[in-house]
Coordinates of C-alpha atoms in Angstrom, one line a residue:
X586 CA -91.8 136.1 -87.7
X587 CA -94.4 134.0 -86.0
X588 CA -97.5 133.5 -87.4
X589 CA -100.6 135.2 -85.8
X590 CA -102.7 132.9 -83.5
X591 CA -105.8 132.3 -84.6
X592 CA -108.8 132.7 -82.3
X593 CA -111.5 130.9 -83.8
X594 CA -112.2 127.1 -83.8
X595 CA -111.0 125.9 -87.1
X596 CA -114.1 123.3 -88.4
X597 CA -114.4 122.0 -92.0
X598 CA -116.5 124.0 -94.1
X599 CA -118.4 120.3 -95.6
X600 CA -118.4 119.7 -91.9
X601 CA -119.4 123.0 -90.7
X602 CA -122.7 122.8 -93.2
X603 CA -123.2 119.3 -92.4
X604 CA -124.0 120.5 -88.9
X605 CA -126.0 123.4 -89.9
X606 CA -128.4 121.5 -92.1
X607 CA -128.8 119.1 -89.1
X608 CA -129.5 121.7 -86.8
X609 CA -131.7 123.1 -89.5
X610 CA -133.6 119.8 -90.1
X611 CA -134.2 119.7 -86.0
X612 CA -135.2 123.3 -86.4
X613 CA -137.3 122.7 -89.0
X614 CA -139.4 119.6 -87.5
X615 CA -139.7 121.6 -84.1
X616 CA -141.3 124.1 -85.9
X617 CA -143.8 121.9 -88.2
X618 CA -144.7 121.1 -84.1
X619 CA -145.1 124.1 -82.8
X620 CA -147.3 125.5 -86.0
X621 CA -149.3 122.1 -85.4
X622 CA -149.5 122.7 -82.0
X623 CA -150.7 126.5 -82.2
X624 CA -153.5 125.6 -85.2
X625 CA -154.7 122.2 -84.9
X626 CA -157.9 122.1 -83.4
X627 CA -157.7 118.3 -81.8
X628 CA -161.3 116.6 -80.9
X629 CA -161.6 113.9 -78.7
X630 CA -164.7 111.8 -77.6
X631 CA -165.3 111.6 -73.8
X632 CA -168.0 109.6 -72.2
X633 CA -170.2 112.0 -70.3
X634 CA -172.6 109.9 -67.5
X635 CA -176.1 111.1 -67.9
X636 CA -177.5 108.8 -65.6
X637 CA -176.0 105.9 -62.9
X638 CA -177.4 103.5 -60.5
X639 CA -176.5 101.2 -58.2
X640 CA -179.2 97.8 -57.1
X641 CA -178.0 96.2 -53.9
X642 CA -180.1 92.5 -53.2
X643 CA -179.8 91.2 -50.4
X644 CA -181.4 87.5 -48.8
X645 CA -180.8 87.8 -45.3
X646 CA -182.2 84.3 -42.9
X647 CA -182.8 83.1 -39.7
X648 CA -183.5 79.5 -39.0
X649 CA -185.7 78.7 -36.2
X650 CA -185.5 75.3 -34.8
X651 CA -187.6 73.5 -32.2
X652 CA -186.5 73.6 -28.4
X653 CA -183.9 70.7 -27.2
X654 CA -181.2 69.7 -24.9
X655 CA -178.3 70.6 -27.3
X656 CA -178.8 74.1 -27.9
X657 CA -179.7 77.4 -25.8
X658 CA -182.2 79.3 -27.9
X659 CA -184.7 78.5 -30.9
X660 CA -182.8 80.5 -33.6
X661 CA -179.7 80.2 -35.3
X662 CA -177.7 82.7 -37.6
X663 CA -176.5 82.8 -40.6
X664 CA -173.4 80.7 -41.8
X665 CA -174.0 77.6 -39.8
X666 CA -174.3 73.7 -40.3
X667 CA -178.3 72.9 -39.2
X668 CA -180.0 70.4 -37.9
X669 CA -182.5 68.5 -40.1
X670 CA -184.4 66.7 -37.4
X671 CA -184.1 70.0 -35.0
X672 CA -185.5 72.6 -38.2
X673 CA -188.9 74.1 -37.5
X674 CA -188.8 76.5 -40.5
X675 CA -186.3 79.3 -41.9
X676 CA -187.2 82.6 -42.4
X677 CA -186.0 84.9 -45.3
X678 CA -185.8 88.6 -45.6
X679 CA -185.4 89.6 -49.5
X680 CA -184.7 93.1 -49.8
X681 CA -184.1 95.6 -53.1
X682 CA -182.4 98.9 -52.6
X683 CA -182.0 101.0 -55.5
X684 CA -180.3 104.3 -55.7
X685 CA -179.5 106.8 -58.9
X686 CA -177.7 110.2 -59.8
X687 CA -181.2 111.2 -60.8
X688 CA -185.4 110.8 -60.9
X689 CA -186.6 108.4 -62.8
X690 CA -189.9 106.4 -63.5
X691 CA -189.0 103.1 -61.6
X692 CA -191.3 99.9 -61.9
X693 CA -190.5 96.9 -60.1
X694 CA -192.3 94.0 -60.3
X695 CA -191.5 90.6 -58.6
X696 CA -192.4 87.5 -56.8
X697 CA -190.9 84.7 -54.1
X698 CA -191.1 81.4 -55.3
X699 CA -189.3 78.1 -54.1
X700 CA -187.7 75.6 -56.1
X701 CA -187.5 72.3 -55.7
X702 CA -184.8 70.5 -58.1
X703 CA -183.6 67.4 -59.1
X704 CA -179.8 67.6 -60.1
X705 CA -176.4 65.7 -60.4
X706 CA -172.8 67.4 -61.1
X707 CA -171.3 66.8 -64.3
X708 CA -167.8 68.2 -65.0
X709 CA -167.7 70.2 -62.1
X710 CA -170.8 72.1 -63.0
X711 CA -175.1 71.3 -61.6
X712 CA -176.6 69.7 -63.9
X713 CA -180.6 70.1 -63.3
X714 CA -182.9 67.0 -64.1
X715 CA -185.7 68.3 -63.3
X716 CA -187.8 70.9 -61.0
X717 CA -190.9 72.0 -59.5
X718 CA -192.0 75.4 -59.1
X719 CA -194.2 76.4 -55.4
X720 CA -194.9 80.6 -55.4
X721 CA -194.9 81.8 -52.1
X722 CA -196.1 85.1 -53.0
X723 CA -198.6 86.7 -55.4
X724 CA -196.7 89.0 -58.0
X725 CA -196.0 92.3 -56.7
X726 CA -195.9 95.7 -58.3
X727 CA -194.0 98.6 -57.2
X728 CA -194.0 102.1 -59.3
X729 CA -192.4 105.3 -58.2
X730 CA -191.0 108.5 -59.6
X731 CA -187.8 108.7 -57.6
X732 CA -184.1 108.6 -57.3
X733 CA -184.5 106.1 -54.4
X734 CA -186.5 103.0 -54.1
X735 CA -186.3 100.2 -51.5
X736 CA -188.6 97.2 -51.3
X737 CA -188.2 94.2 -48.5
X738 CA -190.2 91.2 -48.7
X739 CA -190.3 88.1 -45.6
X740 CA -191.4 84.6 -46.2
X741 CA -191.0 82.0 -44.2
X742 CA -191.4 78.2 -44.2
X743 CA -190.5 74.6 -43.8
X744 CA -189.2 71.5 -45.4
X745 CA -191.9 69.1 -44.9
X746 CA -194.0 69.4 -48.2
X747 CA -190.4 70.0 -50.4
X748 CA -189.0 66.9 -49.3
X749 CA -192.3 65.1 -49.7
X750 CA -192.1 66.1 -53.0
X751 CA -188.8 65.2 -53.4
X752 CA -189.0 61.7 -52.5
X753 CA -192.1 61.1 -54.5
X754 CA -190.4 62.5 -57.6
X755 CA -187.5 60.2 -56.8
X756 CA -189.5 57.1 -56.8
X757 CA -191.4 58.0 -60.0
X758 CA -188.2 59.0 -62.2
X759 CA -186.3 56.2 -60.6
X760 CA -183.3 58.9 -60.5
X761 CA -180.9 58.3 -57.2
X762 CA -179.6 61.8 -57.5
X763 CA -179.5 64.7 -55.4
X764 CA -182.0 67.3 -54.5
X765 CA -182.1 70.8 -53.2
X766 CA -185.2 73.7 -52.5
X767 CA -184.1 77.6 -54.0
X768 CA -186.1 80.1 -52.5
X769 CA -185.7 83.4 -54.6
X770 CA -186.7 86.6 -55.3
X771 CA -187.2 87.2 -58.8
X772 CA -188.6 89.7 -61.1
X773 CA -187.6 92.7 -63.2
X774 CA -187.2 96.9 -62.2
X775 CA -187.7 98.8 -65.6
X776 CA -186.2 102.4 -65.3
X777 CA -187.5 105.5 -68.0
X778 CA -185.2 108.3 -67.9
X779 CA -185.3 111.3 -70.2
X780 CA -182.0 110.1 -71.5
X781 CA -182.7 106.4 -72.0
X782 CA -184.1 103.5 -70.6
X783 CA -182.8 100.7 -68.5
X784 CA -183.9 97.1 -67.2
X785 CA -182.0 95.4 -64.6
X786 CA -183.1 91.4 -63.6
X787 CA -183.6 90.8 -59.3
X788 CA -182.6 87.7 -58.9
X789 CA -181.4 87.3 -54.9
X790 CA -181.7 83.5 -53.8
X791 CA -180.5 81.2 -51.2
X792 CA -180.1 77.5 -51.8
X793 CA -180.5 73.9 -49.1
X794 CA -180.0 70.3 -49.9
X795 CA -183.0 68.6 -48.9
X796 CA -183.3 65.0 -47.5
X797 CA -179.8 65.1 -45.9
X798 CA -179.6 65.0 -41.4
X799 CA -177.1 68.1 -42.1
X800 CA -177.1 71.1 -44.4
X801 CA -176.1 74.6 -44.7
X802 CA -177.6 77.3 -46.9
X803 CA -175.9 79.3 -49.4
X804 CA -176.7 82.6 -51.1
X805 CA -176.5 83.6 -54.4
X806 CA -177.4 87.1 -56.3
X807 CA -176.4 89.4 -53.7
X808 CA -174.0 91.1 -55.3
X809 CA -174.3 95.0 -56.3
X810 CA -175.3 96.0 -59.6
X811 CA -174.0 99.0 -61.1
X812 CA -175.4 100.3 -64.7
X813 CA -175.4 103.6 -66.1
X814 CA -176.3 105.6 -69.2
X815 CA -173.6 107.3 -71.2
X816 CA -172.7 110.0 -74.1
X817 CA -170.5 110.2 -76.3
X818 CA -169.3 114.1 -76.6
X819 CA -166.9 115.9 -79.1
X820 CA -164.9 117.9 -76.8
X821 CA -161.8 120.2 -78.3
X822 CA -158.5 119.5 -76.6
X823 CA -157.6 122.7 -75.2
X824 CA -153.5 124.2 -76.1
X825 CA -151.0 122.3 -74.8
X826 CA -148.6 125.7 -73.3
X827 CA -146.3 123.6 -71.7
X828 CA -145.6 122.0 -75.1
X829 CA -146.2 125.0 -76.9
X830 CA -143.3 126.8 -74.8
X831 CA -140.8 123.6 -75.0
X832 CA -141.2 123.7 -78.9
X833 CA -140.3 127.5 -79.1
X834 CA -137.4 126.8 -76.4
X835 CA -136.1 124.4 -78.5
X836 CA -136.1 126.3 -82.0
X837 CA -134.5 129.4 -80.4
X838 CA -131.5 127.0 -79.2
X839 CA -131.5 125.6 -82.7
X840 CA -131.3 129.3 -84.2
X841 CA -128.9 130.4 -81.6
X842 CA -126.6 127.3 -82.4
X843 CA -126.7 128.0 -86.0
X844 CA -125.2 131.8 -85.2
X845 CA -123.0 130.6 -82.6
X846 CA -121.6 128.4 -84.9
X847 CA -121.1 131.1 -88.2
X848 CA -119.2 132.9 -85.4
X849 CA -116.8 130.9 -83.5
X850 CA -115.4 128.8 -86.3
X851 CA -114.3 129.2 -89.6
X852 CA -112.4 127.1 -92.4
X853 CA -109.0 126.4 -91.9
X854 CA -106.2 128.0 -94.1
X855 CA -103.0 127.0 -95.4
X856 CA -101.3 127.2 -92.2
X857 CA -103.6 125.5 -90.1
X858 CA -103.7 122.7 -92.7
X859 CA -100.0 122.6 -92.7
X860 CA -99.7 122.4 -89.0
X861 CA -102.7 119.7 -89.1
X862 CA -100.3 118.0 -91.2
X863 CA -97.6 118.4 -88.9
X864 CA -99.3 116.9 -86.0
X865 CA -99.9 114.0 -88.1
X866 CA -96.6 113.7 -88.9
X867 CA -95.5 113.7 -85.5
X868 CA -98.2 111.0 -84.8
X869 CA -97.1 107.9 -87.0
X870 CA -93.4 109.2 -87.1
X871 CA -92.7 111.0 -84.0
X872 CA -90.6 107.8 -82.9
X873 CA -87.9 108.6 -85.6
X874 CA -87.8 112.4 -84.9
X875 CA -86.0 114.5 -82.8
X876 CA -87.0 118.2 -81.9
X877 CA -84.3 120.3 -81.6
X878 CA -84.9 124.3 -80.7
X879 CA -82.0 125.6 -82.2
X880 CA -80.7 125.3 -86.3
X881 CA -77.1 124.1 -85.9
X882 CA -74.5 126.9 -87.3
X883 CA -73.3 123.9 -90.5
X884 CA -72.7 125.3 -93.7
X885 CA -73.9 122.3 -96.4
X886 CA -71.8 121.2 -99.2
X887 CA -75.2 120.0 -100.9
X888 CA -78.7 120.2 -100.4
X889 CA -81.3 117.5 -101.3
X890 CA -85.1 118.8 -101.2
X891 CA -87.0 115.3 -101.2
X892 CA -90.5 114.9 -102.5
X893 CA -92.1 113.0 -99.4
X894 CA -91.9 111.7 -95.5
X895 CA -91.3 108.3 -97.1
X896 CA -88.0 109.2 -99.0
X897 CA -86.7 110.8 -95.9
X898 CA -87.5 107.9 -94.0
X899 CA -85.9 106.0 -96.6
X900 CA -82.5 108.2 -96.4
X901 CA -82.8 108.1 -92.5
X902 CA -82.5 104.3 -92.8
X903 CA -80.0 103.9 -95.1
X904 CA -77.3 106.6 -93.4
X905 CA -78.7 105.7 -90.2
X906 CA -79.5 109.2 -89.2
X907 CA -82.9 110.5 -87.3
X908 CA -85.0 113.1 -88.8
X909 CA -84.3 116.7 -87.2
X910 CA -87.0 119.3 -87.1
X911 CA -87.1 123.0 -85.1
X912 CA -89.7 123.2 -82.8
X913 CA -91.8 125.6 -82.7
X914 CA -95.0 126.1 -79.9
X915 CA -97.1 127.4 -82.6
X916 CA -96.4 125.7 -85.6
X917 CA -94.9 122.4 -84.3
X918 CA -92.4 122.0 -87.0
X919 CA -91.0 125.3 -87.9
X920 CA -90.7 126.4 -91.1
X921 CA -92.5 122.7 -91.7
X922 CA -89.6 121.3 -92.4
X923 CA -88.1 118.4 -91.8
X924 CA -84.6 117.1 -92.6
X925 CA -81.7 114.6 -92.2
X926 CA -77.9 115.4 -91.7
X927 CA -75.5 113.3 -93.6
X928 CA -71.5 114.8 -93.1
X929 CA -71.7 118.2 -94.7
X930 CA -75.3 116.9 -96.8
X931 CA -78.6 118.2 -95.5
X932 CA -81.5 116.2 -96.8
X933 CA -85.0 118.0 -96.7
X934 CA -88.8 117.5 -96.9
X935 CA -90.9 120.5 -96.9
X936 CA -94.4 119.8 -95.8
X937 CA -97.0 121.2 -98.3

């Protein structure tokens, strides 16, 4: 009679447990998560801006040079070579614009003065000598309560008196180096807020060699300032759902592979391990086998029950016969045994 076929997956029970615990230890760590996730109160520190500015300097010119034949017009824009012996005088438009996220008590104070230096490069950088300060202005004071603020100031003059300088400090130093005139706007704009206070330097220039037949002018400091006042705030990360929801997604599969598993498989018994052994068998020996489907009708003289494959094989060599064995669809080997034919001898292995 055949044996009954057996519907569940056949799995190890050292394997079978091996997997569970796995699954268990996965289970196990998603949950420490998830619990984490659900009652950890997570702080962070964010910067919250309490106040912000922004200073824009500017040092806008024109340079106004005496009628000729060469050009049409007596001023010239910005970005140009000039014309020492055409120059009449240059005239510079400083400007401060100052806007904020809020009011504040602004102060600036500030003056224009020119510079006339002595200097000389050394490794690529300007090495001054020395200079001479001229004001141009009288210090200046500007004080407003305001989120805005926006202060121009225009000077103008000429080279005459800086170059006269020049060359007299050039004859009493004895120093062949170069020289140059900076014309600035300089000075300080203090800022009171209720959160803080801030102070920001105003520093716009522009800059002109001086005792040279051809120069240009160059500016310098008229690049935006931005500053601000900050907080530093505790703020509790809110729940993360999303991973709150992947968490519990994942420990329900883990708990629903655990009883999927208790259900479809189960140890194998006798008879599976007997037909595992059988497919083994078949493996490493199948070449020196042959299946037959029916027993032949042979009464035996004698019968030799062997203890193992390897004393069949052993016979099977010596009387140079193959190994015979029923086959069966369900078992493989029927019976699980195998045997060799020698005359009216039947040699036999049972597989156990």
């Amino acid at each position: 009679m055949k044996n009954k076929i057996h519907k569940k997956m056949k799995l190890k029970t050292s394997i079978k447990y091996g997997i569970i615990i796995g699954i268990l230890a996965i289970a196990a760590y998603i949950g420490f998560r998830l619990v984490r996730e659900l009652t950890s109160d997570k702080v962070i520190q964010e910067e919250h801006t309490l106040y912000q500015y922004t200073l824009q300097p500017k040092a806008d010119y024109l340079v106004h040079i005496k009628e000729n034949i060469v050009y049409d017009g007596t001023i010239q824009g910005e970005g140009l070579e000039y014309s020492r012996n055409l120059l009449d005088y240059i005239e510079v438009n400083f400007s401060t614009e100052y806007q904020s996220s809020d009011i504040a008590e602004l102060q600036l104070e500030y003056q224009i003065n020119a510079y006339v230096n002595g200097y000389k490069y050394i490794n690529d950088g300007k090495a001054i000598n020395w200079s001479k300060l001229f004001p141009l202005t009288d210090k200046r004071r500007v004080a407003v309560s305001d989120s805005y603020l926006y202060e121009e100031a225009k000077v103008e003059f000429g080279l005459d008196d800086y170059e006269a300088f020049a060359t007299e400090a050039k004859m009493v130093t004895g120093m062949n180096i170069s020289t140059e005139v900076v014309v600035c706007m300089e000075g300080t704009l203090s800022i009171v807020t209720p959160n803080g206070n801030l102070s920001t330097p105003v520093a716009s220039s522009i800059s002109l060699p001086i005792l040279e037949s051809i120069f240009t002018i160059n500016k310098s400091g008229v690049d935006p300032v931005n500053d601000m006042i900050v907080d530093q705030v505790d703020v509790t990360v809110p729940i993360n759902y999303k991973l709150v929801t992947l968490f519990a997604v994942l420990f329900f599969i883990c708990i629903i592979a655990i009883i999927i598993l208790l259900l479809i498989t189960e140890a194998p018994g006798t008879y599976d391990i007997l037909i595992a052994k059988s497919r083994k068998l078949i493996k490493n020996y199948g070449s020196r086998m042959i299946a037959i489907h029916n027993k032949p009708e042979q009464k035996f003289r004698q019968t030799y029950e062997l203890n193992s494959i390897n004393d069949l094989i052993k016979i099977s060599d010596e009387i140079q016969k193959p190994i015979f064995y029923q086959y069966d669809e369900i078992s493989i080997i029927e019976d699980f045994m195998l045997h060799v034919i020698d005359g009216d001898n039947l040699y036999l292995y049972h597989i156990y």
